[in-house]
XYZ file of C-alpha atoms in Angstrom:
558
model
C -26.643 -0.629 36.395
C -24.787 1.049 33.302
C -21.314 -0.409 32.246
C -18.313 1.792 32.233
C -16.070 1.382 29.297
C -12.361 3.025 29.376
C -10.739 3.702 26.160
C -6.705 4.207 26.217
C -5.899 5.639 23.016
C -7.988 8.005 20.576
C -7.364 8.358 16.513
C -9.050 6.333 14.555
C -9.832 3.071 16.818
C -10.259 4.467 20.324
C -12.577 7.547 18.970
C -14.609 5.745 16.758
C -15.059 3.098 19.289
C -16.402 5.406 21.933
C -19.129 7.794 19.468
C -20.400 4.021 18.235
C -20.543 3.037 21.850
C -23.105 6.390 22.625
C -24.985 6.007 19.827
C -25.753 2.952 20.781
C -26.118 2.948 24.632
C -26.809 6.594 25.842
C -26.465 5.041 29.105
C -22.987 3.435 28.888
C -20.263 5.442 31.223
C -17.576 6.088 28.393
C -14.288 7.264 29.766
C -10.967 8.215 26.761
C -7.466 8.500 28.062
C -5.255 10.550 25.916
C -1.752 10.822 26.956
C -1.279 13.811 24.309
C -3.521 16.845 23.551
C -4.995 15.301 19.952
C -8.191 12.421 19.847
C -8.768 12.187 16.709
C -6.471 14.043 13.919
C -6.111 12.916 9.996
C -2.661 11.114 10.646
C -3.033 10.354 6.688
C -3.271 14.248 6.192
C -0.129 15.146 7.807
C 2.713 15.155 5.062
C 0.214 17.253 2.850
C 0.229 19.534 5.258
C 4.280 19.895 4.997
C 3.884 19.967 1.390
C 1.420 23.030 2.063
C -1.032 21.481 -0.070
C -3.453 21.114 3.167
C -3.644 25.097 3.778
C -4.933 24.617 7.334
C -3.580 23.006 10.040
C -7.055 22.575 11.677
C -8.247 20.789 8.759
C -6.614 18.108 10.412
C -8.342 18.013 13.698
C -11.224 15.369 13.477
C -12.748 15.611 16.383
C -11.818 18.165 19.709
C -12.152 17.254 22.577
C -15.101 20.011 23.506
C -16.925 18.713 20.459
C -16.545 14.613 21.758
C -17.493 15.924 25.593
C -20.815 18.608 24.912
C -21.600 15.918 21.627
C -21.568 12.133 22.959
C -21.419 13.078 26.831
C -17.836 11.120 26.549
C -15.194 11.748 29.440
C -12.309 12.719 27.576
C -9.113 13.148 29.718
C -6.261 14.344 27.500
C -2.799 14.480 28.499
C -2.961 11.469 30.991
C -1.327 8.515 30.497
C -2.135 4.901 31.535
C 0.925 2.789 33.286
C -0.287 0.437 34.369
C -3.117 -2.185 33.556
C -4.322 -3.996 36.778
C -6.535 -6.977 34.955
C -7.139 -8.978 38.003
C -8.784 -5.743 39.752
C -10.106 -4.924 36.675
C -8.207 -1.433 37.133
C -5.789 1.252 35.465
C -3.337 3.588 36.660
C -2.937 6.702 35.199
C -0.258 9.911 35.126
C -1.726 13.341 34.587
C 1.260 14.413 32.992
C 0.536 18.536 33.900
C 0.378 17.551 37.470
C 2.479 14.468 38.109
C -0.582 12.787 39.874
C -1.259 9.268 39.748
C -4.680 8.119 40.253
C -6.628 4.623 39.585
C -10.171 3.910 37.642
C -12.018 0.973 37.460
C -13.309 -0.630 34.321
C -16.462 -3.106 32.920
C -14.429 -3.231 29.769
C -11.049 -1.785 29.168
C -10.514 -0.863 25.375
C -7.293 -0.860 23.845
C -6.426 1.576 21.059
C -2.895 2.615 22.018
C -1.686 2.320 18.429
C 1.486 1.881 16.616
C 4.781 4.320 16.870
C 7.462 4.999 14.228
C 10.809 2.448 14.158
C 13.802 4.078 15.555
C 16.391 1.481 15.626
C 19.306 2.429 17.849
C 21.608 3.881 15.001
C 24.678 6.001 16.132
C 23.628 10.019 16.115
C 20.203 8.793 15.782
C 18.609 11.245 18.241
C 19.903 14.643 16.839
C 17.827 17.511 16.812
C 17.523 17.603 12.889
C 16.052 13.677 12.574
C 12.608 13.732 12.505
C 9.571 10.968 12.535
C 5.959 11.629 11.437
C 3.371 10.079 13.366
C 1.520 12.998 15.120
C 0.173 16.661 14.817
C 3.074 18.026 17.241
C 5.291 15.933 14.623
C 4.233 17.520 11.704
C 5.169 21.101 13.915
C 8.040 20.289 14.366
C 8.998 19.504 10.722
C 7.584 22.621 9.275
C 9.153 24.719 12.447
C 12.550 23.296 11.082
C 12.528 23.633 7.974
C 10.980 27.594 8.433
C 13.930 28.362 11.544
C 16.633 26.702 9.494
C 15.695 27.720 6.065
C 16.719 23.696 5.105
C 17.452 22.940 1.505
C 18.333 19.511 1.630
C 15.897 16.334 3.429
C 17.058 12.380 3.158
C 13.889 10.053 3.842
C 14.705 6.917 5.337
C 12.511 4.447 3.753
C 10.486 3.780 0.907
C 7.419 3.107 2.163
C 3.806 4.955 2.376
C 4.551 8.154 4.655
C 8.255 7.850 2.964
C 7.168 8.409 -0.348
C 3.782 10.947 0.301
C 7.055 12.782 2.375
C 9.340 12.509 -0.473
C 6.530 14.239 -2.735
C 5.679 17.290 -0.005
C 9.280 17.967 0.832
C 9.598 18.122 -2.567
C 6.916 20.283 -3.122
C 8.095 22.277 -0.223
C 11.198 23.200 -2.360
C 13.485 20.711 -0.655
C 16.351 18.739 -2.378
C 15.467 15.175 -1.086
C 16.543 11.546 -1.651
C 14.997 8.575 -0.265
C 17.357 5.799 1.466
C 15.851 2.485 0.913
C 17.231 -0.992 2.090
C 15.282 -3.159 0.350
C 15.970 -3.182 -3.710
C 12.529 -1.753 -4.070
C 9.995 1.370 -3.349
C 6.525 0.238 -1.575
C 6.971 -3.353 -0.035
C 2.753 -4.099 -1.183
C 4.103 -4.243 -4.939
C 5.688 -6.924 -6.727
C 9.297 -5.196 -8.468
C 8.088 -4.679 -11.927
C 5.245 -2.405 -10.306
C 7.724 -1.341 -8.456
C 10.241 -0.014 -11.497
C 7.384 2.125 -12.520
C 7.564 4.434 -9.505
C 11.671 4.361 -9.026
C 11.348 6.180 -12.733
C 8.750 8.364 -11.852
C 10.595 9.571 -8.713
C 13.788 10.101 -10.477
C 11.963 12.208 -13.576
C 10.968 14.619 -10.327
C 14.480 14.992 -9.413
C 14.274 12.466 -6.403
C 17.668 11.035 -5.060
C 16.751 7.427 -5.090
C 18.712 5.312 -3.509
C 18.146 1.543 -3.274
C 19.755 -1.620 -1.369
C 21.503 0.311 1.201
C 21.117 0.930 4.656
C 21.732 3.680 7.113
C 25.592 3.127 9.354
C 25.425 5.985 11.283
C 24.652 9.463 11.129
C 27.622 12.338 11.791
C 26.638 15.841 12.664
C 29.559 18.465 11.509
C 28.899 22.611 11.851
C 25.164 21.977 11.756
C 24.196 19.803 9.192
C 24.063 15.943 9.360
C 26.336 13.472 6.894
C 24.638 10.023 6.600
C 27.116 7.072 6.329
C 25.223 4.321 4.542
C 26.674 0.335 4.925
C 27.414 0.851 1.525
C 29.953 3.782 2.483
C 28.394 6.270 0.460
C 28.075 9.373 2.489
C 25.041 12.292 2.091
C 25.087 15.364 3.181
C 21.774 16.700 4.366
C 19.948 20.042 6.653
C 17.468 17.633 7.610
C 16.025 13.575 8.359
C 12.684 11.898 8.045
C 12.788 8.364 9.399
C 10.022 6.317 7.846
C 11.623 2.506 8.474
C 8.405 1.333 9.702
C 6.066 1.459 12.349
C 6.004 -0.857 15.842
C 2.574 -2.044 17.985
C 2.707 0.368 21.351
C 2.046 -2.934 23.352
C 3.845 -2.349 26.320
C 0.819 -2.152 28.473
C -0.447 -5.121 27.187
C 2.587 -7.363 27.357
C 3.479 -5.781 31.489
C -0.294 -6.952 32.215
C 0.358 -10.486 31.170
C -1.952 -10.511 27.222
C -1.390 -12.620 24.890
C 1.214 -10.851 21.876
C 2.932 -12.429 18.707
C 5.950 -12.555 18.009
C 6.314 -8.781 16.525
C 4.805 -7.346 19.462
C 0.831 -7.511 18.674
C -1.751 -7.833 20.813
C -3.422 -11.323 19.874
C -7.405 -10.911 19.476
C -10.194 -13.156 18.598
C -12.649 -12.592 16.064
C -14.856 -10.365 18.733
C -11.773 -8.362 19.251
C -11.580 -9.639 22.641
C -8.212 -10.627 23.834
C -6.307 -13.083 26.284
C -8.799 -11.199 29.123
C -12.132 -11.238 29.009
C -12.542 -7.531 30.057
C -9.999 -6.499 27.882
C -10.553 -5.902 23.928
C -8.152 -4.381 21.635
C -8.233 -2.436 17.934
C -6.326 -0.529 14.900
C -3.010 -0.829 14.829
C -1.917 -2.833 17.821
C -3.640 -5.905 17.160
C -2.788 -9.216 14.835
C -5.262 -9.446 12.284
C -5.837 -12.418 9.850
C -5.418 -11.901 6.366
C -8.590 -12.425 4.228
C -6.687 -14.265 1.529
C -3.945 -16.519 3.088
C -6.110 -16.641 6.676
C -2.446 -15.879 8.296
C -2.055 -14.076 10.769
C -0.456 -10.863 9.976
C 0.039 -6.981 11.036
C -1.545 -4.674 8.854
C -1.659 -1.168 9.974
C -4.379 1.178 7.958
C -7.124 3.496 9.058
C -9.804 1.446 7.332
C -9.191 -1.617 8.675
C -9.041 0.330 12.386
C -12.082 2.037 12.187
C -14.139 -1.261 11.081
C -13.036 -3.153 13.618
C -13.597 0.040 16.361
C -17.377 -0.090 15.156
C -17.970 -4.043 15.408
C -16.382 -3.813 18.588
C -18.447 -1.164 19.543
C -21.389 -3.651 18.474
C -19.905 -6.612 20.664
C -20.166 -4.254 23.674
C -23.340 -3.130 23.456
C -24.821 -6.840 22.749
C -24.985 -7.371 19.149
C -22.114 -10.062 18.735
C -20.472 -9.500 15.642
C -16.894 -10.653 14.426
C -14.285 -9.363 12.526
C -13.763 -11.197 9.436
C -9.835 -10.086 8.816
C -7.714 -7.768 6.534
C -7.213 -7.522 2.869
C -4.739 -4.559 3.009
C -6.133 -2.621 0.720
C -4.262 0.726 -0.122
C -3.701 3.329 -2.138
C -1.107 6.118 -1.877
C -0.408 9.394 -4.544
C 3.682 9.806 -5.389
C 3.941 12.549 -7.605
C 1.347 12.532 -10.776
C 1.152 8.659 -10.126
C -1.352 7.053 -8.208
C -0.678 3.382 -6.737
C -3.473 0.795 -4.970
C -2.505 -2.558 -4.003
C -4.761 -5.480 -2.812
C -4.655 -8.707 -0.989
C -1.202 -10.726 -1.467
C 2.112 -10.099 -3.929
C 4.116 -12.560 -5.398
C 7.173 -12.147 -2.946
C 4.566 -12.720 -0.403
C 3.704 -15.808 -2.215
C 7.102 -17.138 -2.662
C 7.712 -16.902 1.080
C 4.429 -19.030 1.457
C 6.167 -21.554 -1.059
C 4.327 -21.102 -3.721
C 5.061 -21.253 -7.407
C 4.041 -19.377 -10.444
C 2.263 -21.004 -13.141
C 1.690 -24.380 -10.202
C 0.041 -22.479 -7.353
C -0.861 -18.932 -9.162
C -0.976 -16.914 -12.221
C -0.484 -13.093 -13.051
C -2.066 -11.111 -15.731
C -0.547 -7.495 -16.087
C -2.548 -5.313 -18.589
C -2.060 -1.835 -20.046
C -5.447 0.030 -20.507
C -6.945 3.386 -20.947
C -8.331 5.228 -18.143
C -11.377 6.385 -20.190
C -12.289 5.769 -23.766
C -9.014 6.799 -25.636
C -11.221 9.072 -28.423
C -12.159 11.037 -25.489
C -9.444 13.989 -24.569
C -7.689 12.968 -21.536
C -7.462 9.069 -21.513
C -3.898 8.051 -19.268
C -2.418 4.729 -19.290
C -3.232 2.310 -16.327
C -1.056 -0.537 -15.462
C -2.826 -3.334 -13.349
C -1.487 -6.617 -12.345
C -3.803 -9.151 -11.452
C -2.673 -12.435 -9.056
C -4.777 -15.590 -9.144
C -5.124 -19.279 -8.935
C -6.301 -21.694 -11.941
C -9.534 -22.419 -10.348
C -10.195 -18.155 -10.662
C -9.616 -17.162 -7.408
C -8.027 -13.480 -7.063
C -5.645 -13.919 -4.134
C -4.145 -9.920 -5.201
C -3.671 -6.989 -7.191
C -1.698 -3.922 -7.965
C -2.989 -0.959 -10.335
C -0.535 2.039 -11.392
C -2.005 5.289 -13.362
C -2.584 8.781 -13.337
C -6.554 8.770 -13.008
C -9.100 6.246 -12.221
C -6.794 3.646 -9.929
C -8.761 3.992 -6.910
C -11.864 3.128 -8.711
C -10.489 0.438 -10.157
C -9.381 -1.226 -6.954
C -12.118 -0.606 -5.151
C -13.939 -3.193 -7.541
C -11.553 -5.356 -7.413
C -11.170 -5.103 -3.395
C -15.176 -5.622 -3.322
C -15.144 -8.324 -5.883
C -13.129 -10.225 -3.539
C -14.409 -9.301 -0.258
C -17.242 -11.226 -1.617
C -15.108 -13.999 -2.777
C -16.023 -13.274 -6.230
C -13.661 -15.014 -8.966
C -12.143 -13.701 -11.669
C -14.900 -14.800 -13.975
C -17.426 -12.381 -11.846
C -14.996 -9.693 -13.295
C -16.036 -10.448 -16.735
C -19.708 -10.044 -15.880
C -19.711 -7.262 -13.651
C -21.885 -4.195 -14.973
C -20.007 -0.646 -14.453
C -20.622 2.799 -15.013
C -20.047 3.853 -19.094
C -19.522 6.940 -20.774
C -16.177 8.280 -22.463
C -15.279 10.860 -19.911
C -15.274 7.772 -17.189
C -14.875 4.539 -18.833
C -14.342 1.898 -21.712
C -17.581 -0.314 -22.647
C -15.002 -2.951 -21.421
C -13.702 -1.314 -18.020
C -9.860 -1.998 -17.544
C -11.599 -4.467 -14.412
C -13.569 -5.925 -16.878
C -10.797 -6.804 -19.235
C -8.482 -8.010 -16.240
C -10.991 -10.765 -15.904
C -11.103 -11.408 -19.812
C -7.431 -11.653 -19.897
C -7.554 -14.145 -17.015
C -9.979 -16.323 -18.190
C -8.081 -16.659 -21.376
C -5.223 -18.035 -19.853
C -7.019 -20.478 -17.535
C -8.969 -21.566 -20.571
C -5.432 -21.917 -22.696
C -6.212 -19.217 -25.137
C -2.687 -17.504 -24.348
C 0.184 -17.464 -22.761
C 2.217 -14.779 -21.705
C 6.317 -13.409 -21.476
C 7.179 -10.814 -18.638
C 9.681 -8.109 -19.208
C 12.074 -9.605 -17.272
C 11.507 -13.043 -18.650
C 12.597 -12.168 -22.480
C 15.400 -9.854 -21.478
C 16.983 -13.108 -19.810
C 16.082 -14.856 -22.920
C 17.787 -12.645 -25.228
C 20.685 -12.988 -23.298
C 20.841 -16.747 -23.139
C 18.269 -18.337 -25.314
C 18.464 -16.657 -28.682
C 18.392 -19.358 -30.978
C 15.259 -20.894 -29.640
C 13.838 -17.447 -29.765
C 11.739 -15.156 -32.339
C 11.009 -11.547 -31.152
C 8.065 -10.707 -33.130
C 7.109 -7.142 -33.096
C 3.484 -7.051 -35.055
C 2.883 -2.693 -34.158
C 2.906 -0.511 -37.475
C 5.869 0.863 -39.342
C 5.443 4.166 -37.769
C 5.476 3.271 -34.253
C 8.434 0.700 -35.398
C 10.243 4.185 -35.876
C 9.913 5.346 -32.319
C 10.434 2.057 -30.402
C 11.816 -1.665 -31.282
C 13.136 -4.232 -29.291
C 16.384 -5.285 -29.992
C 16.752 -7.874 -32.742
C 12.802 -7.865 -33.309
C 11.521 -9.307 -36.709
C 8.839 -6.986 -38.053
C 5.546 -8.104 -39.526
C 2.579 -6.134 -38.554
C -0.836 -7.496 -37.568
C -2.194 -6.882 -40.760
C -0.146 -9.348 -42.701
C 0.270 -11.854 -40.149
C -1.433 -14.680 -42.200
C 0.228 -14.061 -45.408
C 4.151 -13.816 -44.085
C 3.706 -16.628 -40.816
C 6.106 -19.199 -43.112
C 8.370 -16.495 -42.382
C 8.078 -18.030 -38.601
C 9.613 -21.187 -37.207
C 6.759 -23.023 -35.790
C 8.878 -25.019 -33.099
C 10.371 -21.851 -31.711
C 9.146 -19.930 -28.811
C 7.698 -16.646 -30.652
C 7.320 -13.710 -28.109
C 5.035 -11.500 -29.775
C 4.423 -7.366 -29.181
C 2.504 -4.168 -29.921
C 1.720 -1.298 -27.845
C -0.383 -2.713 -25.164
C -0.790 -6.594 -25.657
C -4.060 -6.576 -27.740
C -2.658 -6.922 -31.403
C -0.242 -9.411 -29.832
C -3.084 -11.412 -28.199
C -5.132 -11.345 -31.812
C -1.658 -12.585 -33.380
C -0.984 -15.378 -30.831
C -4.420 -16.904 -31.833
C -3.945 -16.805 -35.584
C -0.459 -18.569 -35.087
C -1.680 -21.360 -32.596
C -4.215 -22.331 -34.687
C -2.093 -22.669 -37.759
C 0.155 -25.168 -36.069
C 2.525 -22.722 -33.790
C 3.813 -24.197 -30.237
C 4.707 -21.380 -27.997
C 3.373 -17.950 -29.587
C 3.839 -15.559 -26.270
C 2.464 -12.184 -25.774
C 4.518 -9.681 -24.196
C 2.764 -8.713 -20.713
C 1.667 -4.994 -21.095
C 3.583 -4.640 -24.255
C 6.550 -2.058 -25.162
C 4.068 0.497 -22.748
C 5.041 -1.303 -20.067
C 8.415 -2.859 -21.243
C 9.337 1.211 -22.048
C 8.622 1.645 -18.114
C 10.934 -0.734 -16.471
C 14.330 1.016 -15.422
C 16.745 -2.042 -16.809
C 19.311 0.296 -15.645
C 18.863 -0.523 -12.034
């Protein structure tokens, strides 16, 4: 006798989870319960259409609902939504929410794909007509019916994060004033600060209001427009209010039928995807995942990730066990002319684990070209690089104008095959000056790390010699080795110049038992320095991480 599968929830997890489950059994009874009129829409697509730079509003329409029915012979039922979960009778209630009706179907296996929702914590004047999530297609209406009826010139985002920022850009674009109201002291929680600093300048070169380390009070509405009073009592005046605090597991279902959650609210699976019932599975956003470096257990909230696990599940029901191996997180968003991936764990997320730099983990940050620099073109990438002595990459960060998502896509695959940072120094890429270096930027992240496990160098962060100059300036040499023409443009303050070239014949200019933080434009001149003077007897020579390209970037004014 065929099974009968019921899907609650479409998007990426439920509808990918029920065209898997045809192609695989044409015999399978496959029933999808939408409560709204969308299955499967490009969530990730919605603030370009704001920004206009999506034409087409049914670009963003995956899949219809005529196209999954006459297609995969799937029983799509939009605009009913399920109550109730009746596990014991291996049952559901539904609403048809046209009609009012309430009916029951039975189940074989009930999958869960009900998603996540935007945070709207109870703030005074939080519901007014002008504040504004973005999580769905009628969303997305909404905003641009707004800002079109009300002619809006002025839009505060409320958080920093992924849809804040891509928002921040397309209201922008739109021809909105906007600022961006974020708690934390930081844009984009994946990056460590110093990545970080890099964006908070690029929003404020493109006229973005940035505000940081300050919270939302309560929001007053006076003759039509809105005045946000922050905790720091700062007030803004604004026409209009995208909340983008964070997003929530819809789990209510789930924890009224008795499932296993955590403590945020997720919907606790094994590694078949199967949870606390044994009729009952769950994917995408409202389900703990472990994390494929630390092996915690963890909420992370992506497409990918969502539309693997809907296809191994789809594989578990149709009897080809196969488990979910976890998360790494891996992202990459566009703000502005910058592009900005992240991988695997940070360094706050360290520290929270207890773990120390330089004992538990080391970071290499680099500054390299995108493509050979002879070739027209060539933009500056900044990648950070997070790993243990023994070579194993527990994260990354990359920051540029072209070739980031290439870049961590290696690194992502590299360690999705536990592959160490010495496999970076051997892997074999694509070459030709329009793409590449003979050494790729990936290539050289691995160099650079296998340096400093070998002891070949040690390096200085930004932040590290600014709070040496401040307190440790007799113990200190700032040795700027770049040429006298590019000493013209940019020096650090109280730098002794002696350029590469005559390192060997002026080093008795040096104090040998002093630490010596050496710099050039990128790092590479420093490196070559920092050999010469440990071999002739120096103790600490230092290399500046990223050099004065990256030391240039960091906002010290914040």
């Amino acid at each position: 006798m065929a099974k009968k599968t019921v899907i609650i929830g479409g998007v990426a997890g439920g509808a990918t989870t029920a065209t898997r489950l045809r192609r695989k059994d044409e015999t399978m009874e496959i029933i999808m319960l939408e409560r709204g009129e969308y299955i499967s829409y490009a969530n990730c697509g919605l603030p370009y259409y704001i920004g206009d730079v999506i034409k087409s509003r049914n670009a963003l329409l995956v899949q219809t609902v005529e196209a999954m029915k006459s297609r995969y012979r799937i029983d799509v039922r939009v605009g009913n939504e399920v109550i109730e979960l009746l596990p014991k009778e291996q049952k559901i209630k539904v609403k048809e929410l046209k009609t009012g009706k309430i009916y029951e179907e039975s189940y074989d296996n009930l999958v869960l794909a009900t998603g996540s929702s935007p945070v709207k914590p109870p703030i005074p004047g939080i519901d007014s007509d002008n504040i504004f999530t973005l999580w769905t297609v009628p969303d997305t209406d909404s905003i641009r019916g707004f800002i079109e009826k009300h002619q809006a010139k002025r839009a505060v985002v409320i958080g920093g994060g992924f849809i804040g920022l891509e928002m921040a850009e397309n209201l922008h674009r739109a021809g909105l004033q906007v600022s961006i109201v974020e708690m934390q002291d930081q844009v984009m929680a994946p990056l460590d600060l110093e990545m970080a600093k890099v964006l908070h300048k690029t929003l404020k070169k493109n006229q973005v209001n940035l505000i940081l380390g300050d919270g939302v009070k309560e929001f007053h509405q006076e003759n039509g427009k809105t005045s946000i009073e922050l905790a720091s009592g700062r007030r803004i005046e604004t026409d209009l209010v995208i909340l983008s605090i964070g997003v929530k597991p819809n789990s209510e279902l789930a924890k009224q039928a008795g499932l296993s959650l955590n403590q945020r609210g997720g919907v606790v699976v094994d590694s078949y995807l199967k949870t606390s019932d044994e009729h009952i599975y769950a994917v995408g956003d409202v389900i703990e995942v472990e994390h494929f470096v630390s092996k915690e257990k963890t909420m992370i909230p992506l497409a990918g990730p969502a539309n693997k696990q809907a296809r191994i599940l789809a594989d578990n029901l149709t009897g080809t066990p196969t488990m979910y191996k976890g998360t790494l997180g891996t992202s990459v968003v566009k703000v502005f002319d910058l592009d900005v991936a992240s991988v695997g764990l940070n360094e706050k997320q360290l520290k929270v684990m207890g773990k120390e730099k330089n004992k538990d983990y080391e970071t290499a940050l680099i500054v390299q070209k995108s493509h050979a620099g002879y070739y027209p073109g060539a933009t500056s990438l900044i990648l950070k690089m997070i790993f243990t002595k023994d070579g194993k990459i527990l994260g990354g960060q990359i920051i540029g104008k072209d070739g980031v998502d290439k870049r961590m896509d290696t690194l992502a695959t590299v360690m999705r095959l536990d592959g160490t940072v010495f496999d970076l120094t051997e892997l074999e890429l694509a070459y030709a000056p329009p793409f590449s270096s003979a050494k790729d930027p990936i290539n050289m992240l691995g160099y650079v790390a296998e340096n400093m496990i070998n002891g070949f160098v040690s390096f200085m962060e930004w932040d590290e010699l600014e709070e040496m100059m401040k307190k440790d300036q007799e113990d200190l040499i700032i040795l700027d080795v770049t040429e006298e023409q590019e000493r013209k443009e940019f020096s650090v303050d109280g730098s002794l110049h002696i350029p590469f070239g005559q390192i060997r014949e002026r080093m008795g200019e040096l104090d040998k038992e002093k630490i010596i933080a050496i710099y050039c434009a990128v790092g590479v001149r420093a490196y070559n320095v920092a050999r010469i003077l440990l071999q002739n007897g120096f103790k600490h020579p230092k290399v500046l991480s990223g050099g004065v390209t990256f030391y240039k970037a960091m906002d010290r004014e914040e």
